[in-house]
PDB file of C-alpha atoms in Angstrom:
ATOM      1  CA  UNK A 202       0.000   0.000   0.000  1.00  0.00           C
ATOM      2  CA  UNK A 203       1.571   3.481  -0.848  1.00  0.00           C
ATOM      3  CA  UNK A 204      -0.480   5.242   0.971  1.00  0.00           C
ATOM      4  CA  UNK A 205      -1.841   8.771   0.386  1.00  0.00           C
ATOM      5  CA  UNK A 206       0.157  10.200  -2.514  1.00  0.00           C
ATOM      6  CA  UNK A 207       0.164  14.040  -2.737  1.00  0.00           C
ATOM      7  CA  UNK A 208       1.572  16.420  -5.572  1.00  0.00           C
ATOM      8  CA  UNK A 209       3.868  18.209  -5.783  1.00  0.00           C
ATOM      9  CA  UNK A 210       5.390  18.495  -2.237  1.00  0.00           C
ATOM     10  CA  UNK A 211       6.254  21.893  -2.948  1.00  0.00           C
ATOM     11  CA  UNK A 212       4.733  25.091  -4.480  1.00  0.00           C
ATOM     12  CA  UNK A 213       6.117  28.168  -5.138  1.00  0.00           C
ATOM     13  CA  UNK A 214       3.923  30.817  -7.071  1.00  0.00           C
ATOM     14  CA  UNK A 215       3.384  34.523  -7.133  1.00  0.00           C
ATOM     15  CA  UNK A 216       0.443  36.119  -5.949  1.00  0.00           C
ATOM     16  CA  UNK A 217      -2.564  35.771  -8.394  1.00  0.00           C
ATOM     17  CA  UNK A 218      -1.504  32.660 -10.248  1.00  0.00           C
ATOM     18  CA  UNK A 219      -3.487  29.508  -9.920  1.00  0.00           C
ATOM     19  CA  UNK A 220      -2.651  26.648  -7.904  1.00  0.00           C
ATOM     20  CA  UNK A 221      -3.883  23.175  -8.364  1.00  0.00           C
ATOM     21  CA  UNK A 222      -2.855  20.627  -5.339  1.00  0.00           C
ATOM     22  CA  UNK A 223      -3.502  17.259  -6.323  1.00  0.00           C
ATOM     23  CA  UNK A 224      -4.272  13.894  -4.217  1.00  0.00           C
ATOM     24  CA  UNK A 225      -4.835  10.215  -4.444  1.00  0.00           C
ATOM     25  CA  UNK A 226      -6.515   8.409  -1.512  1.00  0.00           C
ATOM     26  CA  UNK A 227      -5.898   4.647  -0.397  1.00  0.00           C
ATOM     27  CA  UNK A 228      -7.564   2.728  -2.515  1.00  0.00           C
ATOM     28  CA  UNK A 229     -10.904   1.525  -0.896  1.00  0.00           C
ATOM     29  CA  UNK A 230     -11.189   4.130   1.539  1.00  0.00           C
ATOM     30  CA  UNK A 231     -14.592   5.614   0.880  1.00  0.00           C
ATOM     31  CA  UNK A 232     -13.611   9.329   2.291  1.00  0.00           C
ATOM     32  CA  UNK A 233     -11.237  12.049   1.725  1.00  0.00           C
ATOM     33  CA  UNK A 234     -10.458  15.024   3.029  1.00  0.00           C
ATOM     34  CA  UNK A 235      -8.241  18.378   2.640  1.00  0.00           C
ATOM     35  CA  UNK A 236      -6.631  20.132   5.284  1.00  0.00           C
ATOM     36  CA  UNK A 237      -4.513  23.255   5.766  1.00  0.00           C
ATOM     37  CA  UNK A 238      -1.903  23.930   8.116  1.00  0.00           C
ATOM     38  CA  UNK A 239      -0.460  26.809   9.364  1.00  0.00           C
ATOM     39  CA  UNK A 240       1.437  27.849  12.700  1.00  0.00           C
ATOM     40  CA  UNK A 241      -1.334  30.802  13.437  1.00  0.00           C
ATOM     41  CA  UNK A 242      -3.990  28.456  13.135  1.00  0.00           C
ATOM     42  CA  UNK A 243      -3.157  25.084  12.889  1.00  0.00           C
ATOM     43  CA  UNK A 244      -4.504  22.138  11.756  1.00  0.00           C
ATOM     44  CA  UNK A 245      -7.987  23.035   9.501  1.00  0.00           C
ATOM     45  CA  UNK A 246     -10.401  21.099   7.632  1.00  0.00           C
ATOM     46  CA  UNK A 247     -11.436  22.681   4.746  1.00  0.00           C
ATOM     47  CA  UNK A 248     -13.652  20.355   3.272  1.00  0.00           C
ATOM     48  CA  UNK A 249     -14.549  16.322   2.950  1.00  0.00           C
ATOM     49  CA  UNK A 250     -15.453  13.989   0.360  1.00  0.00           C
ATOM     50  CA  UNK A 251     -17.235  10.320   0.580  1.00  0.00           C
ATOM     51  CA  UNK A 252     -17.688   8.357  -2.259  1.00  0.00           C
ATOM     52  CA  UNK A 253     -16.959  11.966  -4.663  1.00  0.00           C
ATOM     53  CA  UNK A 254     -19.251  13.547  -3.345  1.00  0.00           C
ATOM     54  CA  UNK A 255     -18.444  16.945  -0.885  1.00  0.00           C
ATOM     55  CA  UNK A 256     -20.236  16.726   2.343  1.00  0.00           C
ATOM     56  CA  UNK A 257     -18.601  19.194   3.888  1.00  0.00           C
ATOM     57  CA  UNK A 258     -16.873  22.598   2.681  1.00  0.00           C
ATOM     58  CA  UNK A 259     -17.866  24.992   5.533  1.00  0.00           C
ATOM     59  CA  UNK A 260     -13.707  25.039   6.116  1.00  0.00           C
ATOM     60  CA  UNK A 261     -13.683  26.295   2.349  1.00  0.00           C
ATOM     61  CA  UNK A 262     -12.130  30.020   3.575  1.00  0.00           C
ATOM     62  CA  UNK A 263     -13.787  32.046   0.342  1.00  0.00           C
ATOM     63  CA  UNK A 264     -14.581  31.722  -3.254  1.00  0.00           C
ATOM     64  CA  UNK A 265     -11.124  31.118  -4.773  1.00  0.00           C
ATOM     65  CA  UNK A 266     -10.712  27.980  -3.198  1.00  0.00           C
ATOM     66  CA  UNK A 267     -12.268  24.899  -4.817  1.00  0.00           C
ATOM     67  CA  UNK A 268     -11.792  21.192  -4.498  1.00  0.00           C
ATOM     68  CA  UNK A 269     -12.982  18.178  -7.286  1.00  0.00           C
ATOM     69  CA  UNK A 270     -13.289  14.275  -6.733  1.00  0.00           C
ATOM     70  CA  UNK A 271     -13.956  13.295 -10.375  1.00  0.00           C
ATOM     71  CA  UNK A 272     -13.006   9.824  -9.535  1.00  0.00           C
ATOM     72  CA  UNK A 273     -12.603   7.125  -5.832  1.00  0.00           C
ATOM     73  CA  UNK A 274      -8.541   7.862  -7.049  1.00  0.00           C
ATOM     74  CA  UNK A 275      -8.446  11.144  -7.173  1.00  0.00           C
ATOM     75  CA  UNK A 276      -8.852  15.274  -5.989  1.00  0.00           C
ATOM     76  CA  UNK A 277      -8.137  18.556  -6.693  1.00  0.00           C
ATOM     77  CA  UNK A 278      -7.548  21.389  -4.692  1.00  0.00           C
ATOM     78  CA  UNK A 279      -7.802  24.367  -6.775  1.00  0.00           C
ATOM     79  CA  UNK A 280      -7.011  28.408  -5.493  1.00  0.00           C
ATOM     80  CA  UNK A 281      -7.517  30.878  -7.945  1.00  0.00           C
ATOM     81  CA  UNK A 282      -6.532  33.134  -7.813  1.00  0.00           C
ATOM     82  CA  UNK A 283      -3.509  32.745  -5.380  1.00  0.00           C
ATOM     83  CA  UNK A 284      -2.771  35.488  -2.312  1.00  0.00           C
ATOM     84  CA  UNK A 285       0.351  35.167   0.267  1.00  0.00           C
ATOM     85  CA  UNK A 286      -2.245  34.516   3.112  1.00  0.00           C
ATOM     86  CA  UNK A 287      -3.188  31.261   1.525  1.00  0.00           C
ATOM     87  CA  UNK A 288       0.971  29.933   2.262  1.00  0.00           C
ATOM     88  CA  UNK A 289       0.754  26.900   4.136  1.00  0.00           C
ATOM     89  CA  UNK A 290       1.084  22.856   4.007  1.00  0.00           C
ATOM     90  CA  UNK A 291      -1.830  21.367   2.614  1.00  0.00           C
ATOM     91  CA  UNK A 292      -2.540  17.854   3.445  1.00  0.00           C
ATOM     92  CA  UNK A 293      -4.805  15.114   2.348  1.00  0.00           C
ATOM     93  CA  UNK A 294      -6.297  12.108   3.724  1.00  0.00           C
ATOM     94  CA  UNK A 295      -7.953   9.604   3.217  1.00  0.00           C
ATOM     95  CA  UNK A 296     -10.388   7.214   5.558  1.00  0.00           C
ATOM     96  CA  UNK A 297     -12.050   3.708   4.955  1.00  0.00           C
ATOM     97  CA  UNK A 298     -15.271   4.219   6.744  1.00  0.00           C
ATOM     98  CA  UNK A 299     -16.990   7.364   8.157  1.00  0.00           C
ATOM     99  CA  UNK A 300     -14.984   9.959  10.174  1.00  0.00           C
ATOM    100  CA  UNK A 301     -14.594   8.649  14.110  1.00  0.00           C
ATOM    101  CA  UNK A 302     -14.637   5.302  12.745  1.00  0.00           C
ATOM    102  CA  UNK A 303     -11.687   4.978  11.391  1.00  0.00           C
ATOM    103  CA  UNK A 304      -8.295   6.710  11.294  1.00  0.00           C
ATOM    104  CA  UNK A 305      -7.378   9.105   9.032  1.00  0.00           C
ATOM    105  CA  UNK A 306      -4.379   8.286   6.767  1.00  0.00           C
ATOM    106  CA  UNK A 307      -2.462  11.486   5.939  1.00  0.00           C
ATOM    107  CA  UNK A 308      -0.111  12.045   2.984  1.00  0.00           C
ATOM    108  CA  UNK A 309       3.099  14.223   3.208  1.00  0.00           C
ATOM    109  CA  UNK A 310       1.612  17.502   2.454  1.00  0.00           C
ATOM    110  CA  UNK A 311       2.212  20.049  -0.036  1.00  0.00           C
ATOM    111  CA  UNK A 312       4.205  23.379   1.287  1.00  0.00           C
ATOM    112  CA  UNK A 313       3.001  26.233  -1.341  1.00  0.00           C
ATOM    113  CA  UNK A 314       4.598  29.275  -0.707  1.00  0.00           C
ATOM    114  CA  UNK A 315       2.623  32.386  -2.637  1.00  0.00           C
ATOM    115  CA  UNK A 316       4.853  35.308  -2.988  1.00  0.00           C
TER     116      UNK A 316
ATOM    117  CA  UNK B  18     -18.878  22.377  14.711  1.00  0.00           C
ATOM    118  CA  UNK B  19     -17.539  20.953  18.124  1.00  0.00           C
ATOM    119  CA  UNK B  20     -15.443  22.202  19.784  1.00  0.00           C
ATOM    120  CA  UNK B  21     -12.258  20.484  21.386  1.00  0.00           C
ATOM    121  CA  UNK B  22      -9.849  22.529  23.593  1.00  0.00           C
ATOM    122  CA  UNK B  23      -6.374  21.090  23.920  1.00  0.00           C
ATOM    123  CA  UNK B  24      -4.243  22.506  26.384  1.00  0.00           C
ATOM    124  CA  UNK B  25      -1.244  22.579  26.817  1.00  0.00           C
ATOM    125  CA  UNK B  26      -0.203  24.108  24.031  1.00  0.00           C
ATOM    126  CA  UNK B  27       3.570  23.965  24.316  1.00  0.00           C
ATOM    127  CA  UNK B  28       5.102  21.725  26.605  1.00  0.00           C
ATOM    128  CA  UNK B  29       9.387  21.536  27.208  1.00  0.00           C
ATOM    129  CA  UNK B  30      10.622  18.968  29.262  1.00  0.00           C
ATOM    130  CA  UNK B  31      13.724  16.783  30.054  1.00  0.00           C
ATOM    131  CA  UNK B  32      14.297  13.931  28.990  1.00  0.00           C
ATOM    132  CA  UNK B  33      13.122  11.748  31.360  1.00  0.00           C
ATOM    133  CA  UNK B  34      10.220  13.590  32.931  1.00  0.00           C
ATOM    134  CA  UNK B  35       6.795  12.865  32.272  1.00  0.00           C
ATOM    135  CA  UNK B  36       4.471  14.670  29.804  1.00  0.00           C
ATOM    136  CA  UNK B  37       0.406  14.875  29.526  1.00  0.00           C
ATOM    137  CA  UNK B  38      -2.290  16.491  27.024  1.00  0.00           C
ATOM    138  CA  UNK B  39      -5.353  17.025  27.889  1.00  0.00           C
ATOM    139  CA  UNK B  40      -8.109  17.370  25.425  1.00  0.00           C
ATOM    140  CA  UNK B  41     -11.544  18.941  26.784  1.00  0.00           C
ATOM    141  CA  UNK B  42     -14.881  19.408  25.276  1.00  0.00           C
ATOM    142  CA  UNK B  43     -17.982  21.156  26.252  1.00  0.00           C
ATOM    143  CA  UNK B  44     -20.436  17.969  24.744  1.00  0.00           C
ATOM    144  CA  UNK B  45     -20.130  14.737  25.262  1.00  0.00           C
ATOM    145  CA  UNK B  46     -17.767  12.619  22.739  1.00  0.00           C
ATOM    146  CA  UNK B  47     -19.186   9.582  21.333  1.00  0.00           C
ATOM    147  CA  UNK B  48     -15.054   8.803  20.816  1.00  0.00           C
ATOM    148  CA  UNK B  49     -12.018  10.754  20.391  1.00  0.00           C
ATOM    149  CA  UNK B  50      -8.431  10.027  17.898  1.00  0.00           C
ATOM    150  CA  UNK B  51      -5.502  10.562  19.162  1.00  0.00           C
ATOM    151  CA  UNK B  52      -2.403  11.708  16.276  1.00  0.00           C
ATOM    152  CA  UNK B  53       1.286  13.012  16.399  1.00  0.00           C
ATOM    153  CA  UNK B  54       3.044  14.566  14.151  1.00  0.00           C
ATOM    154  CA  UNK B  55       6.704  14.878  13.968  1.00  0.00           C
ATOM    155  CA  UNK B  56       8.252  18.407  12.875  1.00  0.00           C
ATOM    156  CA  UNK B  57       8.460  18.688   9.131  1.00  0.00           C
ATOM    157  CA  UNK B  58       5.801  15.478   9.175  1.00  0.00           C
ATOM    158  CA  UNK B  59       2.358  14.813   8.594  1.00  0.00           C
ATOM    159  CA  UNK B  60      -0.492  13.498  11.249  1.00  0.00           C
ATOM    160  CA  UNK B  61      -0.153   9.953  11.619  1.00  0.00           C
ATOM    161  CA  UNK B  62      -3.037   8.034  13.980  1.00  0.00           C
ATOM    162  CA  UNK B  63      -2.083   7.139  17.578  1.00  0.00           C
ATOM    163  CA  UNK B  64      -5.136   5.482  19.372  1.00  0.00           C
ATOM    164  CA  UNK B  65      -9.111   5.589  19.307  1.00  0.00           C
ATOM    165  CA  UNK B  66     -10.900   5.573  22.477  1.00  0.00           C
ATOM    166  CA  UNK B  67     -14.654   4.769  22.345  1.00  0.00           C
ATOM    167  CA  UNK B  68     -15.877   3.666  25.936  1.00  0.00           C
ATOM    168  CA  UNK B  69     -16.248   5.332  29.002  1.00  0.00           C
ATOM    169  CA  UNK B  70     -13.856   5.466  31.563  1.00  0.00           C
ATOM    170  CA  UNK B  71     -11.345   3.494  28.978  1.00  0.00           C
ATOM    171  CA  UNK B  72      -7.472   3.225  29.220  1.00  0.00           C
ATOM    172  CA  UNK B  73      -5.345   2.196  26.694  1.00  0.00           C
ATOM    173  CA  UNK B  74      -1.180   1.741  26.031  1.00  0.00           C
ATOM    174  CA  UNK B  75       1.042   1.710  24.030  1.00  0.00           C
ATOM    175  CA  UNK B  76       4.409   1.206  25.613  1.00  0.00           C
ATOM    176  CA  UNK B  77       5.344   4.250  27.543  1.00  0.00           C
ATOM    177  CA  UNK B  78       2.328   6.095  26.220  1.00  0.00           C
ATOM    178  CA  UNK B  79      -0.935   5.947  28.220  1.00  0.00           C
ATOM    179  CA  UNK B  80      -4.395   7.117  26.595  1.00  0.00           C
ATOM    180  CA  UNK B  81      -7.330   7.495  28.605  1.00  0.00           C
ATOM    181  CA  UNK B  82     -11.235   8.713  28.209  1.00  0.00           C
ATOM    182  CA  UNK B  83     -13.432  10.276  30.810  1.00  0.00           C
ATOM    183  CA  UNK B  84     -16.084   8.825  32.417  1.00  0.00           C
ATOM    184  CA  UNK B  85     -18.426  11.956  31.428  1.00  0.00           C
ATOM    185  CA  UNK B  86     -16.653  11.322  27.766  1.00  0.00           C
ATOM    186  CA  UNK B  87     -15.781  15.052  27.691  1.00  0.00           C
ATOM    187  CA  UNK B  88     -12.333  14.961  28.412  1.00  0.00           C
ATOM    188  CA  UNK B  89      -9.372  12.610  27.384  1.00  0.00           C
ATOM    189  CA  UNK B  90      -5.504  12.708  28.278  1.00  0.00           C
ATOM    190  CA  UNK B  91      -2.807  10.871  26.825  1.00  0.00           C
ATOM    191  CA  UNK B  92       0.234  10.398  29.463  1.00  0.00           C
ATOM    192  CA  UNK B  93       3.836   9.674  28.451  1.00  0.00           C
ATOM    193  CA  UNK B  94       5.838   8.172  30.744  1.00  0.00           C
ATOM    194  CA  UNK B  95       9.912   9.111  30.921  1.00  0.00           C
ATOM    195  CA  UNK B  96      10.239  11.067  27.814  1.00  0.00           C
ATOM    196  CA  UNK B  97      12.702  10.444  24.866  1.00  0.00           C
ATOM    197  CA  UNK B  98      13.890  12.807  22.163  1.00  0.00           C
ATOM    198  CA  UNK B  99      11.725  10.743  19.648  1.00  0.00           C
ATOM    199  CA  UNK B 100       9.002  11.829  21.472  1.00  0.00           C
ATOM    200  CA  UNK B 101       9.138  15.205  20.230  1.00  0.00           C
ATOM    201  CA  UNK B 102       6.122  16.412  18.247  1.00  0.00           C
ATOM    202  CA  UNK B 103       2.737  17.616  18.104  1.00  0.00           C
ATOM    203  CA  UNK B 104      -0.116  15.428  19.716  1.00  0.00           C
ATOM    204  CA  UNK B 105      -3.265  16.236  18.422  1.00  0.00           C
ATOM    205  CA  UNK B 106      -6.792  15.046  19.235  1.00  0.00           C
ATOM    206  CA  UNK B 107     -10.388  14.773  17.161  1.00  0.00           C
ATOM    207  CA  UNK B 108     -13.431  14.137  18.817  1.00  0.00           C
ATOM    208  CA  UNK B 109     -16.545  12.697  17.493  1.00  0.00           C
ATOM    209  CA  UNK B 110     -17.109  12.607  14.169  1.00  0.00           C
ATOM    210  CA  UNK B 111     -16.006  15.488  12.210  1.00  0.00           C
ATOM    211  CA  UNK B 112     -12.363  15.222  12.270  1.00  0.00           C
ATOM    212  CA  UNK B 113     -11.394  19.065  13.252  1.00  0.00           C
ATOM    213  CA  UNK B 114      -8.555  19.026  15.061  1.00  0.00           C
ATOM    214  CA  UNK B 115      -7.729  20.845  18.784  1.00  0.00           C
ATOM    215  CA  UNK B 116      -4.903  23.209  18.383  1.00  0.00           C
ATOM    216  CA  UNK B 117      -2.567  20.000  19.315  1.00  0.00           C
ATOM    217  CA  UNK B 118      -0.070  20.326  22.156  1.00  0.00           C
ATOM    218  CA  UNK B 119       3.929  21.032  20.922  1.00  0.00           C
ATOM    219  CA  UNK B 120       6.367  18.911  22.937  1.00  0.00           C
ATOM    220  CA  UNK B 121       9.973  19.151  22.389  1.00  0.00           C
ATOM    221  CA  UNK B 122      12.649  17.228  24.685  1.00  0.00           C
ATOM    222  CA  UNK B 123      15.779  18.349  25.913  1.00  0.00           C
ATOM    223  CA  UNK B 124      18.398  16.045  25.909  1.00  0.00           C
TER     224      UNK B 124
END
């Protein structure tokens, strides 16, 4: 098992470009989620997938953030466009049943740096 | 969402001493995760605890769960230098994090 694979592990882009994180969950695990984490506020769930589908984005900060599950194997975490304040490691994970049932398995992150 | 206060939130020691985390909620849990995450790491799953009153270890760490379920505490006994990290916990079902508690070890 390779575990949670996220691309690329680091970002550097100027302000107003687009971003696109990328992710691919353990295969058979039926949720996925996207978090952001930075040392003024830590550990944040922007929003959660199960089976594709987004349950919950209410950690979504605004508009120019936007995540995709076209397929079980894969998401997208899309900011566009791209401000300093949104420099941080993004990580994915991925769970095989519902949240609290199960652990979450994390991938290594992405550090994007917008400058 | 719930909320789950973690406290401390930085915590130096020697090695040696003792360390605990306490994580604290205003509802009862129906369980709470337990991570850590080593510096310049990601999250990786310690523990569950589901029933009341429940105590669980793992060598020299010890994880335990109110009996209200509205508090949990995970103990480490006689620190080491691979100890050093950020302990985070997640209660319930909605996998938000506390703020996680920072411990670093002095040799």
């Amino acid at each position: 098992d390779a575990g949670v694979i996220q691309s690329p592990r680091h970002e550097v882009t100027e302000m107003g470009q687009e971003v696109t994180l990328r992710c691919k969950p353990i295969s058979g695990h039926d949720y996925l989620f996207w978090y952001r984490q930075t040392m003024m506020r830590g550990l944040e769930l922007l929003i959660y997938f199960n089976n594709n589908v987004p349950i919950d984005d209410s950690g979504m900060p605004e508009d120019r953030f936007s995540a995709k599950m076209p397929n079980a194997s894969f998401s997208t975490l899309k900011i566009q466009p791209s401000e300093p304040r949104d420099s941080a490691v993004y990580f994915c994970a991925s769970s095989q049943f519902r949240p609290g049932n199960s652990p979450l398995h994390f991938g290594n992150g992405t550090r994007l740096t917008v400058t | 969402g719930q909320q789950v206060m973690q406290i401390p939130q930085y915590q130096h020691v020697q090695e040696g001493e003792d360390f605990t985390t306490y994580c604290n909620s205003s509802t009862t849990l129906s369980n709470i995760q337990w991570y850590k995450q080593r510096p310049g790491g990601h999250p990786v799953f310690l523990i569950q605890l589901v029933k009341s009153g429940e105590v669980k270890k793992q060598k020299r760490l010890t994880f335990q769960f109110g009996e209200a379920k509205k508090n949990s505490s995970l103990h480490i006994t006689a620190t080491q230098t691979t100890d050093v990290g950020t302990y985070f916990c997640a209660g319930n079902n909605d996998m938000r994090f506390g703020a996680g508690t920072r411990l670093t070890v002095k040799p």
